[in-house]
Coordinates of C-alpha atoms in Angstrom, one line a residue:
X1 CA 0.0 0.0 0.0
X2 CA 1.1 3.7 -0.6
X3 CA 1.5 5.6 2.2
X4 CA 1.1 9.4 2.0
X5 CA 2.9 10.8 4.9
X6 CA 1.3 15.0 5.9
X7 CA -1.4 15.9 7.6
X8 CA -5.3 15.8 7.0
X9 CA -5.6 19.6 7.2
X10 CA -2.7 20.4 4.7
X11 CA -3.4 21.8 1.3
X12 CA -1.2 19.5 -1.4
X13 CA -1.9 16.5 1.2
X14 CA -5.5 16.7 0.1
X15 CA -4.1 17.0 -3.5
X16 CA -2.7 13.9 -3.5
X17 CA -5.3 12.0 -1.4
X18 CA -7.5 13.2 -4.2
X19 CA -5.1 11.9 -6.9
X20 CA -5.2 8.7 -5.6
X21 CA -9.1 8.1 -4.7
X22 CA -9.6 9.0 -8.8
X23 CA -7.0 6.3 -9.5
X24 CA -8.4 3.9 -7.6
X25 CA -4.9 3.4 -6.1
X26 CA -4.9 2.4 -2.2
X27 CA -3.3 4.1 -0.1
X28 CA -3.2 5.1 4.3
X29 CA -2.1 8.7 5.5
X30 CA 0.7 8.9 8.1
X31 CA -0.2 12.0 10.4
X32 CA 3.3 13.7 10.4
X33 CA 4.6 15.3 13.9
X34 CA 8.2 17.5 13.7
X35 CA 10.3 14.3 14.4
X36 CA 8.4 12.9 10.9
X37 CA 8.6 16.0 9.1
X38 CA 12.8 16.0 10.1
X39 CA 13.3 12.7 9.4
X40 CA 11.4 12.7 5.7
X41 CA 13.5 15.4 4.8
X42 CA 16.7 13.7 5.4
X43 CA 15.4 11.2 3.4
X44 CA 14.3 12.7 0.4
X45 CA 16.2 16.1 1.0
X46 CA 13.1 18.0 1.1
X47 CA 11.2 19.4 3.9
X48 CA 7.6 19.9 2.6
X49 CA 4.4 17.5 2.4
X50 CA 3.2 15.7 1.6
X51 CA 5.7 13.0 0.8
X52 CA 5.2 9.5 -1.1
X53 CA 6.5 6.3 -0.1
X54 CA 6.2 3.3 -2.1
X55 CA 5.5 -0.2 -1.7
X56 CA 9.4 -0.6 -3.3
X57 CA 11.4 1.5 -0.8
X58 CA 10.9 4.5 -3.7
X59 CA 10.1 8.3 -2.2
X60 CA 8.5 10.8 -4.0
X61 CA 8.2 14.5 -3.5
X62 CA 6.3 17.5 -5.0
X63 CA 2.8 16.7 -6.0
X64 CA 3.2 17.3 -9.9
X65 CA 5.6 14.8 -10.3
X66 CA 4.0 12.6 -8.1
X67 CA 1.0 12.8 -10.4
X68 CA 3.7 12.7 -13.6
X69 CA 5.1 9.4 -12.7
X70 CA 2.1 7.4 -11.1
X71 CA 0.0 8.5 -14.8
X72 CA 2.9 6.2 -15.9
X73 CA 3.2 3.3 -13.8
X74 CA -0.7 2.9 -13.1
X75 CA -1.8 4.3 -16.4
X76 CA -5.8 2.8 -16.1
X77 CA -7.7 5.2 -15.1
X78 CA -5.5 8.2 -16.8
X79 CA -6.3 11.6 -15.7
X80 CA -4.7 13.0 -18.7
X81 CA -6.6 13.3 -22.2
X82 CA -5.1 12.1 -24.9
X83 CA -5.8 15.4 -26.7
X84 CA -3.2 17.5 -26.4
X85 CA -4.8 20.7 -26.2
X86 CA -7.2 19.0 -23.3
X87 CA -3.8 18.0 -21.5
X88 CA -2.2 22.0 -21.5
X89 CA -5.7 22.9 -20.3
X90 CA -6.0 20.7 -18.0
X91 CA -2.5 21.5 -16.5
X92 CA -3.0 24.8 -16.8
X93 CA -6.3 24.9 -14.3
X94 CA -4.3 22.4 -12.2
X95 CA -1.3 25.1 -11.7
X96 CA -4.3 27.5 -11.4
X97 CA -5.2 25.8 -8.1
X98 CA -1.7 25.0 -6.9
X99 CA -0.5 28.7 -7.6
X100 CA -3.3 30.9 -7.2
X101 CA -5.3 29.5 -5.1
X102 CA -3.3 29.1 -2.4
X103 CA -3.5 32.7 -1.7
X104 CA -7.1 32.9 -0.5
X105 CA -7.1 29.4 0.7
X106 CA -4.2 30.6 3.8
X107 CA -5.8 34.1 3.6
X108 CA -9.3 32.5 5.3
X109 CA -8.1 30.2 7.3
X110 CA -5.1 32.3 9.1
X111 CA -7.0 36.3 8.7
X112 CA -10.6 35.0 10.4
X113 CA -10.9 34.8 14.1
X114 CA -13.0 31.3 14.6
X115 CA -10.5 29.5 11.6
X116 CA -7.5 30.3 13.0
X117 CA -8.3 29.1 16.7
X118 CA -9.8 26.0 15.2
X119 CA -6.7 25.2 13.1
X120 CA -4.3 26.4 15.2
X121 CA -5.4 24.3 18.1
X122 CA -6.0 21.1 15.4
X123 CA -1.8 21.9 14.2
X124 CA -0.8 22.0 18.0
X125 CA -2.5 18.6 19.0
X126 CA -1.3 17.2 15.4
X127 CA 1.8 18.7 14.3
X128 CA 3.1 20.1 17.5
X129 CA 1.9 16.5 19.3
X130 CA 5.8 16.0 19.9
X131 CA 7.0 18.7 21.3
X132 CA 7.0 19.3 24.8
X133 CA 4.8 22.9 26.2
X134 CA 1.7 24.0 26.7
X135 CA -1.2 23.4 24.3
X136 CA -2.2 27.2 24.6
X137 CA 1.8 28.0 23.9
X138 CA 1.5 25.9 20.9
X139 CA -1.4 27.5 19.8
X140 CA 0.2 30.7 20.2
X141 CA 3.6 29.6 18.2
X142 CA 1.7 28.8 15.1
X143 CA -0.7 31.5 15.1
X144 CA 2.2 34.1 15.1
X145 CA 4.4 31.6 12.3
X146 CA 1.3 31.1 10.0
X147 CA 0.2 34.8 10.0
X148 CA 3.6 35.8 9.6
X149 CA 4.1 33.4 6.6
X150 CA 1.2 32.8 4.9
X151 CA -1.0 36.5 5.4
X152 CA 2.2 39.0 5.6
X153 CA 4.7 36.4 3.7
X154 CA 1.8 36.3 0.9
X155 CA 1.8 40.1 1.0
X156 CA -2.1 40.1 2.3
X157 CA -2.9 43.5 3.4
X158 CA -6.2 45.6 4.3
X159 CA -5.8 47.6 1.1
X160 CA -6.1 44.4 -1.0
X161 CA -7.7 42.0 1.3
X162 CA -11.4 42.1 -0.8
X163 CA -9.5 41.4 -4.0
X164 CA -8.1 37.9 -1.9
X165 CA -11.7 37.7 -0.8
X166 CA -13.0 38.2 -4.7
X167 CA -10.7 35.3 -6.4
X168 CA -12.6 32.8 -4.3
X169 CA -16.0 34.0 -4.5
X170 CA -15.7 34.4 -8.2
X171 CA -14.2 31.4 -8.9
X172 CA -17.1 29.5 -7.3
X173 CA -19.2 31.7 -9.4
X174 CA -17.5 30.6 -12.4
X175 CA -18.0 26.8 -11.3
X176 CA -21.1 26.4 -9.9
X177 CA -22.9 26.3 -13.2
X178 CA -20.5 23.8 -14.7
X179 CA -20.9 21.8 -12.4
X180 CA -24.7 21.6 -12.0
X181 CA -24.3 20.5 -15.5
X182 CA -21.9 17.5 -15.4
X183 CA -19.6 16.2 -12.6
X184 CA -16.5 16.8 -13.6
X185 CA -14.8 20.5 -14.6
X186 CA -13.7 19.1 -18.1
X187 CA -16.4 16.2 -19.1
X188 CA -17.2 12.8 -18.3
X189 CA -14.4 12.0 -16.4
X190 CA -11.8 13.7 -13.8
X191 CA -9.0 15.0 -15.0
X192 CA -5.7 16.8 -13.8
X193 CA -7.7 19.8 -13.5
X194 CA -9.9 18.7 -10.9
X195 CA -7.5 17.7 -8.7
X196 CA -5.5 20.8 -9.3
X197 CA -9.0 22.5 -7.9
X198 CA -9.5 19.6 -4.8
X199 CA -6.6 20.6 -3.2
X200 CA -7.8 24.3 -2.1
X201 CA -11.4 23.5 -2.1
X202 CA -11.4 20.6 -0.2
X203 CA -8.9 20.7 2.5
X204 CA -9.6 24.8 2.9
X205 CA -12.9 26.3 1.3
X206 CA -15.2 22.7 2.2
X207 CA -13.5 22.4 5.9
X208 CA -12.6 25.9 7.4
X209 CA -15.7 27.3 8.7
X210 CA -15.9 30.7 7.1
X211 CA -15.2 29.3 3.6
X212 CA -17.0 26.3 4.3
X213 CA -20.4 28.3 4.9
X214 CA -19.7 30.3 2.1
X215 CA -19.2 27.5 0.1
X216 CA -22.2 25.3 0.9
X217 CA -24.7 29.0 0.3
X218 CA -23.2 30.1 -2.8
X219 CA -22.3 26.8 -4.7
X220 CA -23.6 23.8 -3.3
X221 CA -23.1 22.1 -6.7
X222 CA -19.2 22.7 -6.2
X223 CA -19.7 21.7 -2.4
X224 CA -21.2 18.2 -4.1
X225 CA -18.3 17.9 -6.5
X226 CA -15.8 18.3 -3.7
X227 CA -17.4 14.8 -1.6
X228 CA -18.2 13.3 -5.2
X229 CA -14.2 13.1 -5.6
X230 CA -13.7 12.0 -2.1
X231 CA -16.2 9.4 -2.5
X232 CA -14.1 7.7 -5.3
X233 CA -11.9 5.9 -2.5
X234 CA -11.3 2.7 -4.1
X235 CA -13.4 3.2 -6.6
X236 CA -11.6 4.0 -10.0
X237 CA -12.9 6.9 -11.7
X238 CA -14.2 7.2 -15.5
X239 CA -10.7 7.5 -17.9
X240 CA -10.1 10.7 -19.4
X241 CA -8.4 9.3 -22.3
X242 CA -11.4 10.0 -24.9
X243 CA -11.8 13.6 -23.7
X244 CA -11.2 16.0 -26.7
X245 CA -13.3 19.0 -26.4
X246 CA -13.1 21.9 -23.6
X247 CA -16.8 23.2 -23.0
X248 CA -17.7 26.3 -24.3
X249 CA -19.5 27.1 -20.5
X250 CA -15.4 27.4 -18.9
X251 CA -15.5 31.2 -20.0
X252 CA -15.4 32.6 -17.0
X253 CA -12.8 30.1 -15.1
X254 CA -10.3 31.1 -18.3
X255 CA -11.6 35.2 -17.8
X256 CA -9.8 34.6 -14.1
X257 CA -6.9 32.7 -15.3
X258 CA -6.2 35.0 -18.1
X259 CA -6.9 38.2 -16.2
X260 CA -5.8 37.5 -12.4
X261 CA -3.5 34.1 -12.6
X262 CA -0.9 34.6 -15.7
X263 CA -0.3 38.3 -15.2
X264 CA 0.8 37.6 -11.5
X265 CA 2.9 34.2 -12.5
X266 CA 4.5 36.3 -15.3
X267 CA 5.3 38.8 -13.2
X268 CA 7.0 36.5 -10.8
X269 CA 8.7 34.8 -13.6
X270 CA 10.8 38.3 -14.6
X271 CA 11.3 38.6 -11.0
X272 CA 13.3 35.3 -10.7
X273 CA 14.8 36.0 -14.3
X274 CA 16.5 39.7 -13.2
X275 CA 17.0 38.7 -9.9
X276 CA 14.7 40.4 -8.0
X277 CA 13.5 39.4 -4.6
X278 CA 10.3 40.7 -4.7
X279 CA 7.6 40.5 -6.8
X280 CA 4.8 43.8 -7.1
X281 CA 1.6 43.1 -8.8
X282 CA -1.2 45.0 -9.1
X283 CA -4.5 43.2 -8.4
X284 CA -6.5 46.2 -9.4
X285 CA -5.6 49.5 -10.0
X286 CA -5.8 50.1 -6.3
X287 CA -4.5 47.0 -4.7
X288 CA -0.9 46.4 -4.9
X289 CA 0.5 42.9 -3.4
X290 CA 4.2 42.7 -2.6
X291 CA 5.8 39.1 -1.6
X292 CA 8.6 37.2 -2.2
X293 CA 10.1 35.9 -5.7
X294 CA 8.8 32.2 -5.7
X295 CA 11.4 30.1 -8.3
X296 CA 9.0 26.9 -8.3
X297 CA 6.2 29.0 -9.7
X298 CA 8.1 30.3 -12.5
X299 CA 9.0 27.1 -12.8
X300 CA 5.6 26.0 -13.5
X301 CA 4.9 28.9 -16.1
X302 CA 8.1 27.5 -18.0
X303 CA 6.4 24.0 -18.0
X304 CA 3.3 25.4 -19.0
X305 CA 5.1 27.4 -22.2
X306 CA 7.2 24.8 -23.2
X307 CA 4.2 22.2 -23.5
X308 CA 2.5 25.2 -25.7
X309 CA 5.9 24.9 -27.7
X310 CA 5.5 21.6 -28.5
X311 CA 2.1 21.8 -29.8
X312 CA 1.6 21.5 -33.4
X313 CA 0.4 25.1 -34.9
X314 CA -3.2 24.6 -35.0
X315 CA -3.4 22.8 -31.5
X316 CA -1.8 26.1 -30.8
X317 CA -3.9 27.9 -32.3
X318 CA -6.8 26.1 -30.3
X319 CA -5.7 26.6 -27.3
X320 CA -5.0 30.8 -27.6
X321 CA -8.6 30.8 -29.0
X322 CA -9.7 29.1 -25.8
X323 CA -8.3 30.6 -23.2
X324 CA -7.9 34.5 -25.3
X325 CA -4.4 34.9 -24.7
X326 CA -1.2 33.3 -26.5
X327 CA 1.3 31.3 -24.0
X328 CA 4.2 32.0 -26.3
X329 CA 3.6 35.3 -27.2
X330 CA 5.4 38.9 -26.6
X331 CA 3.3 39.3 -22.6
X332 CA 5.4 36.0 -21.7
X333 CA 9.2 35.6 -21.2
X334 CA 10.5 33.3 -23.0
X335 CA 10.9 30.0 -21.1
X336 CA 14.0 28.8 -19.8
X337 CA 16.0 25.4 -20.1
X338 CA 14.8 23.4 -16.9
X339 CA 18.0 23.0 -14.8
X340 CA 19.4 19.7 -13.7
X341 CA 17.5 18.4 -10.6
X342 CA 16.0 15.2 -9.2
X343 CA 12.7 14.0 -10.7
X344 CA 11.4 13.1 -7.4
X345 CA 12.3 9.3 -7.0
X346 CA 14.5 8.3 -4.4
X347 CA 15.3 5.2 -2.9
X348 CA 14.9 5.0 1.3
X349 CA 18.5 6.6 2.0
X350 CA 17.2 9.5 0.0
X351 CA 19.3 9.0 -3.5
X352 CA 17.9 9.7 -6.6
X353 CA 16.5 6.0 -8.6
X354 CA 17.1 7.8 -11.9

């Protein structure tokens, strides 16, 4: 059996527990506490979650190429169309909810009073189970570490605080009637972009209480979507192999992507290219957001344009009529050669299998 070790509060945990229920692929979670978290990184050389570890002594890191290798090994049910314009789409919604979504999805659960106790007091008895203190202490600890990282770090402010608020709210608007219509974002089956989407509505938006209520009033169709992918423990999902058309009712998910999501990511991306340590984007004319250069995120525009690249032209062509802006063109840098760096796989003393 797999075992996914992270914790069942944690944003790319649930994105890979939701993987693996639309594979059909079994699996157990392994709660992490600091000791865990320590000793997985000296392991794979990597302290994050979640982490995979494999039935053959392999490791795995980083939920994309989690996701990249297990659509190899197990490849029935795929998650990836065969269509090659369906596949950048479907990638591209995925990094959508890896990248941008992870903004709001911290912003509610560490700026609201009644989150913040809740999961603050749920990462002290899980996380912090280890270390020695008071509970209230604990508490304490994390508050002050996640606001500092994940509000401040993430360059929430009052000023732009409703814009934060307006990429979730709108993006449930965008979904709700897509998925009162059919059960999955793309079609018939679940694809990479669902999961992509699972891992900030599930594990933040359906749990925390204040995105949670808002959630279940303003889409309950989304809200049903979110346990429909759960429920697939065990169950395989449909294949996504035969998907070849993107539905003409995605308009508005592409209007965010194109308008809020790329401009930021490119933004970053000339940051890391000149050096810069900070990035400053504009989410409207009047809210400014200032954080840190993030390498891995211009790392996942580069994948993004080089999968464009090797499009033929009118697959191209397809997929700059879709979303209304073209990945290659003059508002994008140019995307770099990937450096040399593990793929992931690493045996149990932590050394790359290939």
């Amino acid at each position: 059996m797999l075992i996914v070790h992270g914790l069942d509060l944690s944003y790319f945990t649930g994105k890979l527990e939701g993987y693996l229920r639309a594979k059909g692929l079994a699996y157990r979670l392994q709660e992490m506490d600091t000791r865990a978290f320590r000793r997985l990184g000296r392991i794979t050389g990597v302290r994050q979650m979640p982490q995979l570890e494999l039935p053959d002594g392999r490791w795995m890191t980083d939920t994309v190429r989690i996701m990249d290798t297990l659509e190899v090994e197990h490849p029935e049910p795929t998650l990836t169309p065969a269509d090659p314009v369906c596949a950048l789409i479907a990638g591209l919604i995925e990094t959508f909810g890896d990248e941008h979504l992870w903004r709001p999805a911290l912003y509610y659960r560490w700026a609201c009073a009644d989150d913040a106790r809740l999961m603050s007091g749920r990462l002290a008895q899980g996380m912090l189970r280890d270390v020695p203190g008071p509970l209230a202490l604990k508490r304490q600890f994390i508050l002050m570490r996640q606001r500092a990282h994940y509000l401040r770090g993430e360059g929430v402010t009052a000023t732009n605080r409703l814009e934060i608020e307006a990429d979730y709210l709108d993006l449930l608007d965008a979904l709700e009637p897509v998925l009162r219509r059919r059960d999955w974002v793309l079609g018939p089956a679940p694809t990479r972009a669902d999961i992509g989407l699972f891992g900030p509505l599930f594990r933040h938006f359906h749990c925390d209480p204040t995105p949670g209520r808002i959630l279940r009033a303003r889409a309950p169709a989304v809200a049903a979507w979110v346990t429909r992918l759960w429920a697939l423990e065990g169950v395989p999902a449909a294949d996504a192999r035969s998907l070849d058309q993107i539905p003409d009712d995605l308009a508005p998910l592409f209007a965010l992507i194109r308008t809020r999501f790329l401009p930021e990511l490119v933004a970053n991306a000339m940051a890391v290219a000149t050096g810069q340590g900070d990035v400053v984007h504009h989410l409207s004319r009047t809210a400014p957001i200032r954080y840190r250069s993030n390498p891995y995120r211009a790392a996942r525009l580069a994948r993004l344009q080089r999968d464009h690249v090797a499009l033929e032209t009118p697959a191209r062509a397809r997929v700059t009529a879709i979303l209304g802006v073209d990945l290659s063109g003059p508002l994008f840098p140019p995307a770099p050669t990937p450096p040399l760096q593990p793929d992931g796989l690493r045996d149990r003393r932590g050394r790359p299998t290939r």
